[in-house]
Amino acid sequence: MAATSGGKTYHHGDLRNALIGAAVDLATEGGPERVVLREAARRVGVSPTAAYRHFAGRGELLRTVRGHARRRLAAAMEGTAAREPGADDPALAAERRLAALCRGYIAFALEQPGLYRAAFHTVRPAPGHGSAADLHAEESECRAFVLLGEALEALGRFRTPSGTVSRPAACAAVWSAVHGLSLLLLDGPLRRLPAPRRDAVVDTTLAMVVSGTRGL
Amino acid sequence: MAATSGGKTYHHGDLRNALIGAAVDLATEGGPERVVLREAARRVGVSPTAAYRHFAGRGELLRTVRGHARRRLAAAMEGTAAREPGADDPALAAERRLAALCRGYIAFALEQPGLYRAAFHTVRPAPGHGSAADLHAEESECRAFVLLGEALEALGRFRTPSGTVSRPAACAAVWSAVHGLSLLLLDGPLRRLPAPRRDAVVDTTLAMVVSGTRGL
DNA sequence: GCCCGATGTTGACCGCATGAACATTCCGCG
DNA sequence: CGCGGAATGTTCATGCGGTCAACATCGGGC
């Protein structure tokens, strides 16, 4: 029986994906805290514990949603960067691309606050569970980071009075700025900032990043 | 009866503060999610619902803890800045103070992850409750922000190719960087970074901030 | 000295995560 | 084709947490 057919069947046929979809919706609506097994099951029309046939528990569902959210974020960044006009000077083009990626990042956070929060929500396993290595591998999957890294690479200039700055470190610095800004605007004390001021803050932060990156 | 006397009495005498203390401990141990009314009551040796005589609910307790955490954060920043040697050049001194405040900020986040997370945890009221104005007033109380602002003021230079950058916006930019970095290192994908690399990332970010601020 | 209000306590209800035991269905093997 | 085990759902039960209402106790002002 196909999930697409209307008839109710004992076996859903695509429960896993249906649950993921519902969970993503929940995250979109209210962030990771709102991702609740029972509610997802309810929306899919299945009993509360059915999810355990497909996920180890709420944590795993949440991690799946997180992966989804991270992919959406990266896609948003690339979309914004793709719409950015190029430049003759390759250095200028690289700088523009970096700024565009950052703008895309922040725009995604502001437009999809729930998903954005889910993208970086840390799922704490009950103490004593889960192999650190497994988690680590999965953790690293964050294309947003890679995109920023590539843009910085293209920029290719990392000097400092005291020696050389590694590109990953520079990448982390840039990421820190956009991530922090996003959270402050979303959840933090800069929430409720009227839109024009908010844009000014974004512009200033981006200016700091670009200028600061120039100086590294 | 004093809270200090050993005898058990029906009335605690200082329940509110005792609960706050327990809640702060909980936040210190496991962040805002771990701040649980029942557990706080348990630790204080009181029935689960006693807290409702002093707090509207978990949300209010959490907000109280948040205020406490924010104060601790600001104190840590000031402490670090106070230990920073001055400089003859006032501009240099100002720059150093700014960097020191940022370092203090990040150090606090790394040393007190639970409290730090609690300091910026957003308590979502059930939809339809709470006057926005009240919350707003309380929201703004974040001395960390003020400290950064003052340091920037002392720096006193905000120019950009396209005009003038407001000091609050610059402040937000700096804050974004340190806040984002703290979260990435604490909870985010940069968790588990070995200490030396972590320090490198912190240094790089601070360099970006200082250099970037210079360029504003 | 008594009474009211502040402060705690009990008991109850609801939602959630999760595990165990049971039911239904699907599918490959004979 | 038919059957039996593996998948996949369901029901039942436990435990935790937030919160409300009704009841108990204490403390201080009259």
Tab-separated table of C-alpha atoms (C1' of nucleotides) in Angstrom:
chain	number	residue	atom	x	y	z
A	1	MET	CA	0.000	0.000	0.000
A	2	ALA	CA	1.393	3.298	-1.015
A	3	ALA	CA	1.524	6.189	1.402
A	4	THR	CA	-0.161	8.150	-1.327
A	5	SER	CA	-3.294	6.005	-1.397
A	6	GLY	CA	-6.062	7.281	0.790
A	7	GLY	CA	-7.003	4.055	2.523
A	8	LYS	CA	-5.966	3.689	6.133
A	9	THR	CA	-3.766	0.726	6.595
A	10	TYR	CA	-2.193	-0.774	9.629
A	11	HIS	CA	1.209	-0.179	8.161
A	12	HIS	CA	1.882	3.348	7.159
A	13	GLY	CA	4.379	2.596	4.452
A	14	ASP	CA	6.613	5.601	4.904
A	15	LEU	CA	6.371	6.437	8.543
A	16	ARG	CA	9.978	7.435	8.953
A	17	ASN	CA	9.816	10.146	6.339
A	18	ALA	CA	6.368	11.208	7.424
A	19	LEU	CA	7.622	11.636	10.971
A	20	ILE	CA	10.630	13.575	9.783
A	21	GLY	CA	8.338	15.823	7.810
A	22	ALA	CA	6.100	16.443	10.793
A	23	ALA	CA	9.108	17.026	13.010
A	24	VAL	CA	10.551	19.523	10.557
A	25	ASP	CA	7.213	21.302	10.517
A	26	LEU	CA	7.223	21.411	14.291
A	27	ALA	CA	10.750	22.783	14.348
A	28	THR	CA	9.764	25.356	11.761
A	29	GLU	CA	6.859	26.448	13.915
A	30	GLY	CA	8.501	26.537	17.280
A	31	GLY	CA	12.094	25.474	17.217
A	32	PRO	CA	13.670	22.314	18.563
A	33	GLU	CA	11.842	22.382	21.903
A	34	ARG	CA	8.598	21.996	20.037
A	35	VAL	CA	9.764	18.847	18.328
A	36	VAL	CA	7.864	16.355	20.375
A	37	LEU	CA	7.472	12.698	19.508
A	38	ARG	CA	3.859	12.447	20.494
A	39	GLU	CA	2.837	15.476	18.498
A	40	ALA	CA	4.680	14.320	15.410
A	41	ALA	CA	2.986	10.950	15.728
A	42	ARG	CA	-0.375	12.636	16.190
A	43	ARG	CA	0.092	14.664	13.037
A	44	VAL	CA	0.973	11.608	11.071
A	45	GLY	CA	-1.989	9.789	12.545
A	46	VAL	CA	-0.109	7.086	14.310
A	47	SER	CA	0.230	5.922	17.882
A	48	PRO	CA	2.684	7.758	20.140
A	49	THR	CA	5.181	4.950	20.356
A	50	ALA	CA	5.252	4.035	16.698
A	51	ALA	CA	8.163	6.381	16.212
A	52	TYR	CA	10.383	4.067	18.215
A	53	ARG	CA	10.390	1.633	15.301
A	54	HIS	CA	12.280	4.231	13.303
A	55	PHE	CA	14.168	6.352	15.796
A	56	ALA	CA	15.988	5.490	18.952
A	57	GLY	CA	14.071	8.260	20.643
A	58	ARG	CA	13.377	11.937	20.548
A	59	GLY	CA	17.064	12.694	20.389
A	60	GLU	CA	17.582	10.888	17.154
A	61	LEU	CA	14.564	12.499	15.562
A	62	LEU	CA	15.901	15.848	16.617
A	63	ARG	CA	19.294	15.060	15.136
A	64	THR	CA	17.649	14.155	11.873
A	65	VAL	CA	15.760	17.421	11.857
A	66	ARG	CA	18.990	19.195	12.596
A	67	GLY	CA	20.623	17.701	9.537
A	68	HIS	CA	17.699	18.797	7.443
A	69	ALA	CA	17.844	22.305	8.839
A	70	ARG	CA	21.562	22.559	8.223
A	71	ARG	CA	21.112	21.571	4.624
A	72	ARG	CA	18.411	24.183	4.190
A	73	LEU	CA	20.682	26.791	5.709
A	74	ALA	CA	23.533	25.951	3.373
A	75	ALA	CA	21.152	26.039	0.426
A	76	ALA	CA	19.921	29.479	1.453
A	77	MET	CA	23.474	30.736	1.687
A	78	GLU	CA	24.347	29.410	-1.742
A	79	GLY	CA	21.192	30.873	-3.194
A	80	THR	CA	22.014	34.326	-1.913
A	81	ALA	CA	25.604	34.056	-3.063
A	82	ALA	CA	24.518	32.899	-6.502
A	83	ARG	CA	22.380	35.986	-6.948
A	84	GLU	CA	25.360	38.194	-6.113
A	85	PRO	CA	26.901	39.852	-9.157
A	86	GLY	CA	30.506	38.953	-9.802
A	87	ALA	CA	33.385	41.370	-10.180
A	88	ASP	CA	36.356	41.727	-12.470
A	89	ASP	CA	38.777	41.828	-9.621
A	90	PRO	CA	38.817	38.281	-8.265
A	91	ALA	CA	39.699	39.518	-4.798
A	92	LEU	CA	36.703	41.822	-4.814
A	93	ALA	CA	34.509	39.033	-6.127
A	94	ALA	CA	35.678	36.754	-3.342
A	95	GLU	CA	34.963	39.402	-0.770
A	96	ARG	CA	31.509	39.920	-2.185
A	97	ARG	CA	30.799	36.248	-2.175
A	98	LEU	CA	31.823	35.981	1.444
A	99	ALA	CA	29.547	38.856	2.385
A	100	ALA	CA	26.707	37.352	0.364
A	101	LEU	CA	27.088	34.005	2.094
A	102	CYS	CA	26.943	35.759	5.432
A	103	ARG	CA	23.897	37.719	4.420
A	104	GLY	CA	22.240	34.523	3.277
A	105	TYR	CA	23.047	32.940	6.588
A	106	ILE	CA	21.533	35.734	8.594
A	107	ALA	CA	18.525	36.010	6.319
A	108	PHE	CA	17.802	32.321	6.771
A	109	ALA	CA	18.046	32.674	10.520
A	110	LEU	CA	15.608	35.567	10.508
A	111	GLU	CA	13.180	33.983	8.090
A	112	GLN	CA	13.247	30.506	9.586
A	113	PRO	CA	14.002	31.052	13.237
A	114	GLY	CA	12.697	27.696	14.318
A	115	LEU	CA	14.669	25.752	11.764
A	116	TYR	CA	17.739	27.823	12.371
A	117	ARG	CA	17.625	27.141	16.076
A	118	ALA	CA	17.090	23.484	15.348
A	119	ALA	CA	20.132	23.494	13.082
A	120	PHE	CA	22.367	24.249	16.009
A	121	HIS	CA	20.496	22.677	18.828
A	122	THR	CA	22.698	20.374	20.830
A	123	VAL	CA	21.050	17.107	21.690
A	124	ARG	CA	22.467	16.017	24.990
A	125	PRO	CA	22.483	12.260	25.254
A	126	ALA	CA	21.719	10.833	28.647
A	127	PRO	CA	25.093	10.775	30.395
A	128	GLY	CA	26.919	7.564	29.630
A	129	HIS	CA	25.293	6.816	26.251
A	130	GLY	CA	26.473	7.099	22.695
A	131	SER	CA	29.947	6.778	21.342
A	132	ALA	CA	31.746	10.068	21.106
A	133	ALA	CA	33.262	9.148	17.756
A	134	ASP	CA	29.937	8.480	16.066
A	135	LEU	CA	28.525	11.721	17.229
A	136	HIS	CA	31.623	13.570	16.209
A	137	ALA	CA	31.442	12.377	12.635
A	138	GLU	CA	27.863	13.434	12.364
A	139	GLU	CA	28.508	16.689	14.151
A	140	SER	CA	30.950	17.899	11.603
A	141	GLU	CA	28.476	17.758	8.785
A	142	CYS	CA	27.783	21.405	8.450
A	143	ARG	CA	28.000	22.665	4.954
A	144	ALA	CA	27.584	26.249	6.087
A	145	PHE	CA	31.001	26.005	7.637
A	146	VAL	CA	32.482	24.558	4.479
A	147	LEU	CA	30.990	27.282	2.330
A	148	LEU	CA	32.478	29.994	4.487
A	149	GLY	CA	35.794	28.201	4.440
A	150	GLU	CA	35.841	28.030	0.661
A	151	ALA	CA	34.989	31.685	0.362
A	152	LEU	CA	37.829	32.540	2.705
A	153	GLU	CA	40.122	30.287	0.784
A	154	ALA	CA	39.326	32.212	-2.381
A	155	LEU	CA	40.132	35.363	-0.482
A	156	GLY	CA	43.423	33.789	0.447
A	157	ARG	CA	45.136	36.196	2.732
A	158	PHE	CA	45.851	35.390	6.325
A	159	ARG	CA	48.554	37.382	7.985
A	160	THR	CA	48.788	38.818	11.459
A	161	PRO	CA	51.508	40.682	13.349
A	162	SER	CA	52.294	37.585	15.322
A	163	GLY	CA	52.557	35.149	12.451
A	164	THR	CA	50.064	33.187	10.422
A	165	VAL	CA	46.393	32.593	11.024
A	166	SER	CA	44.997	29.280	9.952
A	167	ARG	CA	42.140	29.378	7.538
A	168	PRO	CA	39.906	27.229	9.756
A	169	ALA	CA	40.420	29.687	12.557
A	170	ALA	CA	39.504	32.581	10.323
A	171	CYS	CA	36.501	30.623	9.234
A	172	ALA	CA	35.453	30.088	12.814
A	173	ALA	CA	35.836	33.792	13.441
A	174	VAL	CA	33.554	34.712	10.578
A	175	TRP	CA	31.097	32.059	11.545
A	176	SER	CA	31.108	33.291	15.115
A	177	ALA	CA	30.088	36.732	14.003
A	178	VAL	CA	27.188	35.663	11.823
A	179	HIS	CA	26.056	32.988	14.245
A	180	GLY	CA	26.174	35.300	17.211
A	181	LEU	CA	24.408	38.036	15.354
A	182	SER	CA	21.698	35.679	14.228
A	183	LEU	CA	21.064	34.461	17.743
A	184	LEU	CA	21.120	37.892	19.296
A	185	LEU	CA	18.599	39.080	16.745
A	186	LEU	CA	16.466	35.990	17.046
A	187	ASP	CA	16.348	35.101	20.690
A	188	GLY	CA	18.706	37.433	22.404
A	189	PRO	CA	18.602	40.970	23.657
A	190	LEU	CA	18.525	42.322	20.097
A	191	ARG	CA	15.231	40.688	19.413
A	192	ARG	CA	12.477	43.287	18.912
A	193	LEU	CA	14.970	45.630	17.277
A	194	PRO	CA	12.996	47.554	14.658
A	195	ALA	CA	13.815	46.404	11.156
A	196	PRO	CA	15.813	49.442	10.018
A	197	ARG	CA	18.073	49.307	13.043
A	198	ARG	CA	18.366	45.611	12.612
A	199	ASP	CA	19.581	46.066	9.066
A	200	ALA	CA	22.075	48.628	10.271
A	201	VAL	CA	23.405	46.182	12.807
A	202	VAL	CA	23.693	43.507	10.161
A	203	ASP	CA	25.538	45.842	7.831
A	204	THR	CA	27.888	46.962	10.552
A	205	THR	CA	28.649	43.418	11.566
A	206	LEU	CA	29.310	42.391	7.993
A	207	ALA	CA	31.548	45.415	7.594
A	208	MET	CA	33.450	44.357	10.682
A	209	VAL	CA	33.813	40.855	9.365
A	210	VAL	CA	35.019	41.860	5.945
A	211	SER	CA	37.315	44.528	7.255
A	212	GLY	CA	38.487	42.304	10.053
A	213	THR	CA	39.138	39.471	7.667
A	214	ARG	CA	41.163	41.818	5.510
A	215	GLY	CA	43.350	42.534	8.488
A	216	LEU	CA	44.063	38.938	9.444
B	1	MET	CA	12.872	31.404	62.819
B	2	ALA	CA	15.972	32.059	60.913
B	3	ALA	CA	16.830	30.076	57.842
B	4	THR	CA	20.186	29.531	59.510
B	5	SER	CA	18.786	27.651	62.484
B	6	GLY	CA	18.828	23.903	62.076
B	7	GLY	CA	15.330	23.134	63.312
B	8	LYS	CA	12.806	22.163	60.692
B	9	THR	CA	9.917	24.496	60.717
B	10	TYR	CA	6.802	24.597	58.672
B	11	HIS	CA	7.791	27.944	57.289
B	12	HIS	CA	11.163	28.036	55.672
B	13	GLY	CA	11.869	31.676	56.271
B	14	ASP	CA	13.813	32.393	53.128
B	15	LEU	CA	12.404	30.059	50.570
B	16	ARG	CA	12.598	32.463	47.685
B	17	ASN	CA	16.317	32.947	47.972
B	18	ALA	CA	16.891	29.303	48.765
B	19	LEU	CA	15.053	28.343	45.611
B	20	ILE	CA	17.001	30.831	43.578
B	21	GLY	CA	20.200	29.387	44.954
B	22	ALA	CA	19.167	25.855	44.107
B	23	ALA	CA	18.048	26.947	40.670
B	24	VAL	CA	21.349	28.690	40.045
B	25	ASP	CA	23.132	25.530	41.084
B	26	LEU	CA	21.032	23.540	38.687
B	27	ALA	CA	21.751	25.949	35.874
B	28	THR	CA	25.435	25.780	36.715
B	29	GLU	CA	25.336	22.028	36.507
B	30	GLY	CA	23.290	21.552	33.416
B	31	GLY	CA	22.126	24.780	31.891
B	32	PRO	CA	18.645	26.233	31.779
B	33	GLU	CA	16.931	22.987	30.746
B	34	ARG	CA	18.019	21.471	34.003
B	35	VAL	CA	16.349	24.190	36.029
B	36	VAL	CA	13.354	22.278	37.175
B	37	LEU	CA	10.938	23.445	39.833
B	38	ARG	CA	10.494	20.081	41.451
B	39	GLU	CA	14.206	19.465	41.728
B	40	ALA	CA	14.893	22.888	43.166
B	41	ALA	CA	12.172	22.301	45.736
B	42	ARG	CA	13.594	18.872	46.529
B	43	ARG	CA	17.031	20.327	47.154
B	44	VAL	CA	15.631	22.928	49.443
B	45	GLY	CA	13.604	20.289	51.218
B	46	VAL	CA	10.215	21.634	50.440
B	47	SER	CA	7.169	20.359	48.625
B	48	PRO	CA	7.073	20.650	44.841
B	49	THR	CA	4.441	23.311	44.730
B	50	ALA	CA	5.834	25.552	47.427
B	51	ALA	CA	7.700	27.503	44.793
B	52	TYR	CA	4.437	28.863	43.463
B	53	ARG	CA	4.169	31.075	46.520
B	54	HIS	CA	7.253	32.936	45.302
B	55	PHE	CA	7.314	32.547	41.540
B	56	ALA	CA	4.584	32.601	38.966
B	57	GLY	CA	6.038	29.416	37.601
B	58	ARG	CA	9.120	27.880	36.143
B	59	GLY	CA	9.467	30.701	33.668
B	60	GLU	CA	9.838	33.321	36.342
B	61	LEU	CA	12.376	31.266	38.235
B	62	LEU	CA	14.330	30.861	35.050
B	63	ARG	CA	14.218	34.571	34.391
B	64	THR	CA	15.557	35.216	37.866
B	65	VAL	CA	18.384	32.787	37.274
B	66	ARG	CA	19.072	34.507	34.001
B	67	GLY	CA	19.492	37.842	35.722
B	68	HIS	CA	21.889	36.272	38.169
B	69	ALA	CA	23.890	34.672	35.389
B	70	ARG	CA	24.099	37.914	33.465
B	71	ARG	CA	25.439	39.696	36.492
B	72	ARG	CA	28.061	37.033	36.993
B	73	LEU	CA	29.052	37.335	33.364
B	74	ALA	CA	29.477	41.085	33.587
B	75	ALA	CA	31.487	40.685	36.775
B	76	ALA	CA	33.787	38.195	35.075
B	77	MET	CA	34.319	40.586	32.198
B	78	GLU	CA	35.168	43.440	34.515
B	79	GLY	CA	37.497	41.240	36.495
B	80	THR	CA	39.460	40.263	33.430
B	81	ALA	CA	39.575	43.826	32.187
B	82	ALA	CA	40.738	45.078	35.567
B	83	ARG	CA	43.694	42.723	35.496
B	84	GLU	CA	44.700	44.058	32.094
B	85	PRO	CA	47.692	46.419	32.217
B	86	GLY	CA	46.997	49.909	30.988
B	87	ALA	CA	48.873	51.766	28.278
B	88	ASP	CA	50.210	55.244	27.786
B	89	ASP	CA	48.404	55.677	24.533
B	90	PRO	CA	44.750	56.005	25.508
B	91	ALA	CA	43.655	54.561	22.190
B	92	LEU	CA	45.795	51.516	22.755
B	93	ALA	CA	44.536	51.208	26.310
B	94	ALA	CA	40.975	51.336	25.071
B	95	GLU	CA	41.670	48.677	22.508
B	96	ARG	CA	43.237	46.473	25.146
B	97	ARG	CA	40.331	46.938	27.452
B	98	LEU	CA	37.905	45.959	24.739
B	99	ALA	CA	39.899	42.827	24.001
B	100	ALA	CA	40.137	42.006	27.685
B	101	LEU	CA	36.400	42.349	28.130
B	102	CYS	CA	35.878	40.012	25.215
B	103	ARG	CA	38.341	37.528	26.618
B	104	GLY	CA	36.592	37.670	29.957
B	105	TYR	CA	33.297	37.071	28.237
B	106	ILE	CA	34.525	34.006	26.422
B	107	ALA	CA	36.355	32.694	29.456
B	108	PHE	CA	33.192	32.909	31.507
B	109	ALA	CA	31.259	31.055	28.839
B	110	LEU	CA	33.842	28.282	28.769
B	111	GLU	CA	34.195	28.014	32.522
B	112	GLN	CA	30.523	28.282	33.346
B	113	PRO	CA	28.755	26.818	30.359
B	114	GLY	CA	25.546	26.155	32.204
B	115	LEU	CA	25.285	29.625	33.643
B	116	TYR	CA	26.297	31.195	30.389
B	117	ARG	CA	23.602	29.357	28.507
B	118	ALA	CA	21.123	30.345	31.175
B	119	ALA	CA	22.171	33.966	30.798
B	120	PHE	CA	20.853	34.035	27.260
B	121	HIS	CA	18.125	31.505	27.425
B	122	THR	CA	14.895	32.874	26.083
B	123	VAL	CA	11.922	32.025	28.200
B	124	ARG	CA	9.000	31.721	25.862
B	125	PRO	CA	5.794	32.640	27.633
B	126	ALA	CA	2.770	30.620	26.676
B	127	PRO	CA	1.374	32.432	23.654
B	128	GLY	CA	-1.000	35.151	24.746
B	129	HIS	CA	0.527	35.825	28.149
B	130	GLY	CA	2.698	38.574	29.549
B	131	SER	CA	2.870	42.192	28.521
B	132	ALA	CA	5.512	42.834	25.926
B	133	ALA	CA	6.554	46.075	27.608
B	134	ASP	CA	7.329	44.484	30.950
B	135	LEU	CA	9.444	41.846	29.361
B	136	HIS	CA	11.212	44.369	27.241
B	137	ALA	CA	12.337	46.416	30.198
B	138	GLU	CA	13.681	43.372	31.918
B	139	GLU	CA	15.244	42.041	28.745
B	140	SER	CA	17.450	45.024	28.284
B	141	GLU	CA	19.230	44.522	31.571
B	142	CYS	CA	22.440	43.131	30.297
B	143	ARG	CA	25.477	44.786	31.690
B	144	ALA	CA	27.757	42.843	29.369
B	145	PHE	CA	26.333	44.857	26.535
B	146	VAL	CA	26.851	48.102	28.381
B	147	LEU	CA	30.458	47.268	29.190
B	148	LEU	CA	31.246	46.579	25.570
B	149	GLY	CA	29.511	49.786	24.594
B	150	GLU	CA	31.566	51.844	27.008
B	151	ALA	CA	34.776	50.276	25.795
B	152	LEU	CA	33.840	51.098	22.245
B	153	GLU	CA	32.925	54.610	23.266
B	154	ALA	CA	36.406	55.062	24.699
B	155	LEU	CA	37.755	53.848	21.416
B	156	GLY	CA	35.635	56.447	19.717
B	157	ARG	CA	36.071	55.984	16.018
B	158	PHE	CA	33.288	54.913	13.764
B	159	ARG	CA	33.669	55.606	10.116
B	160	THR	CA	32.771	53.588	7.089
B	161	PRO	CA	32.961	54.200	3.344
B	162	SER	CA	29.241	54.737	3.225
B	163	GLY	CA	28.909	57.099	6.141
B	164	THR	CA	28.733	56.767	9.899
B	165	VAL	CA	28.257	53.686	11.985
B	166	SER	CA	26.328	54.056	15.177
B	167	ARG	CA	28.074	52.975	18.321
B	168	PRO	CA	25.251	50.640	19.353
B	169	ALA	CA	25.558	48.893	16.025
B	170	ALA	CA	29.288	48.485	16.462
B	171	CYS	CA	28.626	47.194	19.925
B	172	ALA	CA	26.226	44.645	18.568
B	173	ALA	CA	28.799	43.570	16.031
B	174	VAL	CA	31.416	42.957	18.688
B	175	TRP	CA	28.943	41.226	20.884
B	176	SER	CA	27.866	39.030	18.015
B	177	ALA	CA	31.387	37.812	17.524
B	178	VAL	CA	32.058	36.904	21.128
B	179	HIS	CA	28.594	35.496	21.670
B	180	GLY	CA	28.727	33.391	18.547
B	181	LEU	CA	32.181	32.169	19.323
B	182	SER	CA	31.179	31.222	22.833
B	183	LEU	CA	28.218	29.230	21.636
B	184	LEU	CA	30.084	27.498	18.845
B	185	LEU	CA	32.757	26.469	21.295
B	186	LEU	CA	30.299	25.453	23.968
B	187	ASP	CA	27.461	23.723	22.214
B	188	GLY	CA	28.120	24.075	18.558
B	189	PRO	CA	30.258	22.345	15.993
B	190	LEU	CA	33.416	23.751	17.543
B	191	ARG	CA	32.828	21.903	20.754
B	192	ARG	CA	35.456	19.201	21.270
B	193	LEU	CA	38.055	21.407	19.649
B	194	PRO	CA	41.325	20.636	21.442
B	195	ALA	CA	42.384	23.428	23.756
B	196	PRO	CA	45.294	24.801	21.723
B	197	ARG	CA	43.204	25.092	18.583
B	198	ARG	CA	40.447	26.571	20.608
B	199	ASP	CA	42.766	29.271	21.879
B	200	ALA	CA	43.908	29.940	18.342
B	201	VAL	CA	40.325	30.392	17.258
B	202	VAL	CA	39.686	32.750	20.137
B	203	ASP	CA	42.748	34.790	19.297
B	204	THR	CA	41.856	34.950	15.646
B	205	THR	CA	38.321	36.037	16.406
B	206	LEU	CA	39.520	38.700	18.786
B	207	ALA	CA	41.979	39.880	16.160
B	208	MET	CA	39.162	40.096	13.674
B	209	VAL	CA	37.052	42.062	16.109
B	210	VAL	CA	39.747	44.535	17.017
B	211	SER	CA	40.940	44.948	13.489
B	212	GLY	CA	37.406	45.077	12.198
B	213	THR	CA	36.436	47.650	14.766
B	214	ARG	CA	39.387	49.736	13.713
B	215	GLY	CA	38.054	49.758	10.217
B	216	LEU	CA	34.517	50.865	11.056
C	1	DG	C1'	-5.123	35.922	73.041
C	2	DC	C1'	-7.265	35.620	68.434
C	3	DC	C1'	-7.801	35.906	63.704
C	4	DC	C1'	-6.292	36.686	58.969
C	5	DG	C1'	-3.051	36.357	55.550
C	6	DA	C1'	1.289	34.462	54.144
C	7	DT	C1'	3.457	30.300	53.380
C	8	DG	C1'	3.659	25.151	52.873
C	9	DT	C1'	1.479	20.650	51.963
C	10	DT	C1'	-1.482	17.071	49.707
C	11	DG	C1'	-3.743	15.326	45.972
C	12	DA	C1'	-4.974	15.477	41.261
C	13	DC	C1'	-4.657	16.279	36.238
C	14	DC	C1'	-2.320	16.583	32.055
C	15	DG	C1'	1.560	16.048	28.657
C	16	DC	C1'	5.744	13.810	27.540
C	17	DA	C1'	9.522	10.043	26.982
C	18	DT	C1'	10.095	5.451	27.073
C	19	DG	C1'	9.842	0.338	27.691
C	20	DA	C1'	7.229	-4.268	27.488
C	21	DA	C1'	3.913	-7.155	25.664
C	22	DC	C1'	0.703	-7.938	22.108
C	23	DA	C1'	-1.368	-7.456	17.168
C	24	DT	C1'	-1.141	-7.108	12.294
C	25	DT	C1'	0.938	-7.231	8.025
C	26	DC	C1'	4.492	-8.201	4.563
C	27	DC	C1'	7.563	-11.069	2.178
C	28	DG	C1'	10.619	-14.603	0.999
C	29	DC	C1'	11.167	-19.520	1.091
C	30	DG	C1'	9.599	-23.965	0.400
D	1	DC	C1'	0.275	-21.005	-3.026
D	2	DG	C1'	0.737	-20.933	1.917
D	3	DC	C1'	3.264	-20.283	6.108
D	4	DG	C1'	6.209	-18.355	9.550
D	5	DG	C1'	9.303	-15.014	11.089
D	6	DA	C1'	10.610	-10.144	10.746
D	7	DA	C1'	8.749	-5.490	10.406
D	8	DT	C1'	5.935	-2.307	11.928
D	9	DG	C1'	2.021	-0.564	14.821
D	10	DT	C1'	-0.801	-0.662	19.051
D	11	DT	C1'	-1.953	-0.850	23.944
D	12	DC	C1'	-0.688	-0.614	28.616
D	13	DA	C1'	2.172	0.987	32.215
D	14	DT	C1'	5.820	3.761	34.635
D	15	DG	C1'	8.049	7.904	35.931
D	16	DC	C1'	9.019	12.810	35.622
D	17	DG	C1'	7.679	17.608	35.309
D	18	DG	C1'	4.390	21.815	35.450
D	19	DT	C1'	0.533	23.514	37.455
D	20	DC	C1'	-4.039	24.107	39.952
D	21	DA	C1'	-7.246	23.708	43.932
D	22	DA	C1'	-8.205	22.622	48.574
D	23	DC	C1'	-6.406	22.182	53.015
D	24	DA	C1'	-2.951	22.942	57.051
D	25	DT	C1'	0.035	25.745	59.764
D	26	DC	C1'	2.356	29.597	61.453
D	27	DG	C1'	3.328	34.509	62.630
D	28	DG	C1'	2.372	38.996	63.611
D	29	DG	C1'	-0.779	42.854	64.245
D	30	DC	C1'	-5.093	44.188	66.696
